[in-house]
Amino acid sequence: MTASDYFGQLQALLPSGAAWPRDPDADLTALIRAEAEELARLDARAQQLLDEADPRTAYELLPDWERVLGLPDPCTAAATTVAARQMACWRKLAYQAGQTRAFYIAAAATLGYEIAIHEFDPNVDDYDASLAAEVAAGRWRYIWRVDVLNAGSMDYMVAGDPAGSALLEGELALDLECIFRGAKPAHTHVIFTYPDDDDAAEVLLESGAWRLLESGGRLLLEEQD
């Protein structure tokens, strides 16, 4: 409510009689007007408190939201704008994990990425001969791939990079990869590819240039010589 609203209410509550003037120049009117301004200020602050209760609209309490939610965390880079900080808080507060394609696609969409998920199934897809045998043998049963379709043009890793290096150079979807690795089923291994703009269907693993190794109970990808 505005100061004018409160002023009208306060005047309407005054008793009748000469001792309670309602003239615009009366001292009582000036007092009521001042009280109305303060009530309107408190009303506005109460409305702001409601805004602060939602991280998407919080401003004064935004640092407290970040402290309670543990932000920035390993999967969320330190945001530099208020809007980005608000969205980071909201994503973490509303986050509910899942293990379906729909969950991962929706999670990527909240970060602004369009993805496709591929599971290696020899009964559904055709593979290069060098990979088909491994897929048919079941070695890729617990591996799935995320193709980030709108990451822009980036350079693939080059020969000589150590195993485990990021597939791309430059600005990576590190938050997406971190969140997915934390949310994936524990017995699975997820691979990220970034198809280029000219051929979004290009898939590095299907080229036969990669092989799957097991080391210390972990699955590793290594580039073929």
CSV table of C-alpha atoms in Angstrom, one decimal, residues 38-128:
chain,number,residue,atom,x,y,z
A,38,GLU,CA,6.4,5.6,7.6
A,39,LEU,CA,3.7,2.9,7.3
A,40,ALA,CA,4.2,2.8,3.6
A,41,ARG,CA,7.9,2.5,4.0
A,42,LEU,CA,7.5,-0.5,6.4
A,43,ASP,CA,5.0,-2.0,3.9
A,44,ALA,CA,7.5,-1.7,1.1
A,45,ARG,CA,10.2,-3.3,3.3
A,46,ALA,CA,7.9,-6.2,4.1
A,47,GLN,CA,7.3,-6.7,0.4
A,48,GLN,CA,11.1,-6.6,-0.1
A,49,LEU,CA,11.5,-9.3,2.6
A,50,LEU,CA,9.2,-11.5,0.5
A,51,ASP,CA,11.4,-10.9,-2.5
A,52,GLU,CA,14.5,-11.8,-0.4
A,53,ALA,CA,12.8,-15.1,0.6
A,54,ASP,CA,13.3,-16.3,-3.1
A,55,PRO,CA,16.9,-16.5,-4.3
A,56,ARG,CA,15.7,-15.5,-7.8
A,57,THR,CA,14.8,-12.1,-6.6
A,58,ALA,CA,17.0,-11.8,-3.5
A,59,TYR,CA,19.4,-8.8,-3.4
A,60,GLU,CA,20.2,-7.8,0.2
A,61,LEU,CA,20.2,-11.4,1.4
A,62,LEU,CA,21.9,-12.9,-1.6
A,63,PRO,CA,25.3,-13.3,0.2
A,64,ASP,CA,23.4,-15.2,2.9
A,65,TRP,CA,21.8,-17.5,0.3
A,66,GLU,CA,25.2,-18.2,-1.2
A,67,ARG,CA,26.6,-18.9,2.3
A,68,VAL,CA,23.8,-21.4,3.2
A,69,LEU,CA,24.0,-23.1,-0.2
A,70,GLY,CA,27.8,-23.3,-0.2
A,71,LEU,CA,28.3,-21.2,-3.3
A,72,PRO,CA,30.4,-21.0,-5.3
A,73,ASP,CA,31.1,-24.7,-5.2
A,74,PRO,CA,33.3,-27.0,-7.4
A,75,CYS,CA,30.6,-27.3,-10.0
A,76,THR,CA,29.7,-23.6,-10.1
A,77,ALA,CA,32.1,-20.9,-11.0
A,78,ALA,CA,32.0,-17.7,-9.1
A,79,ALA,CA,29.3,-15.6,-10.8
A,80,THR,CA,30.1,-11.9,-11.5
A,81,THR,CA,26.6,-10.5,-11.9
A,82,VAL,CA,23.7,-10.3,-9.5
A,83,ALA,CA,21.4,-12.2,-12.0
A,84,ALA,CA,23.9,-15.0,-12.5
A,85,ARG,CA,24.4,-15.3,-8.7
A,86,GLN,CA,20.6,-15.5,-8.2
A,87,MET,CA,20.2,-18.2,-10.8
A,88,ALA,CA,23.1,-20.2,-9.4
A,89,CYS,CA,21.4,-20.1,-6.0
A,90,TRP,CA,18.0,-21.1,-7.5
A,91,ARG,CA,19.5,-24.0,-9.5
A,92,LYS,CA,21.2,-25.5,-6.4
A,93,LEU,CA,18.2,-25.0,-4.2
A,94,ALA,CA,15.7,-26.5,-6.6
A,95,TYR,CA,18.0,-29.2,-7.8
A,96,GLN,CA,16.6,-32.7,-7.7
A,97,ALA,CA,18.7,-35.5,-9.1
A,98,GLY,CA,17.4,-38.2,-11.5
A,99,GLN,CA,18.7,-41.0,-13.8
A,100,THR,CA,16.5,-40.6,-16.9
A,101,ARG,CA,17.3,-39.0,-20.2
A,102,ALA,CA,14.7,-36.4,-19.5
A,103,PHE,CA,16.4,-35.3,-16.3
A,104,TYR,CA,19.8,-34.8,-17.9
A,105,ILE,CA,18.4,-33.0,-20.9
A,106,ALA,CA,16.3,-30.7,-18.6
A,107,ALA,CA,19.3,-30.1,-16.3
A,108,ALA,CA,21.5,-29.1,-19.3
A,109,ALA,CA,18.7,-26.8,-20.6
A,110,THR,CA,18.8,-24.9,-17.3
A,111,LEU,CA,22.4,-24.1,-18.0
A,112,GLY,CA,21.6,-23.0,-21.6
A,113,TYR,CA,22.9,-26.2,-23.3
A,114,GLU,CA,21.1,-28.4,-25.8
A,115,ILE,CA,22.4,-32.0,-25.6
A,116,ALA,CA,21.8,-35.4,-27.0
A,117,ILE,CA,22.4,-38.5,-25.0
A,118,HIS,CA,23.8,-41.7,-26.6
A,119,GLU,CA,24.0,-45.1,-25.0
A,120,PHE,CA,26.2,-47.7,-26.8
A,121,ASP,CA,23.9,-50.5,-27.9
A,122,PRO,CA,25.0,-52.8,-30.7
A,123,ASN,CA,21.4,-53.8,-31.4
A,124,VAL,CA,20.4,-50.2,-32.2
A,125,ASP,CA,23.4,-48.5,-33.7
A,126,ASP,CA,26.1,-49.4,-36.2
A,127,TYR,CA,29.7,-48.7,-35.2
A,128,ASP,CA,33.1,-48.7,-36.8
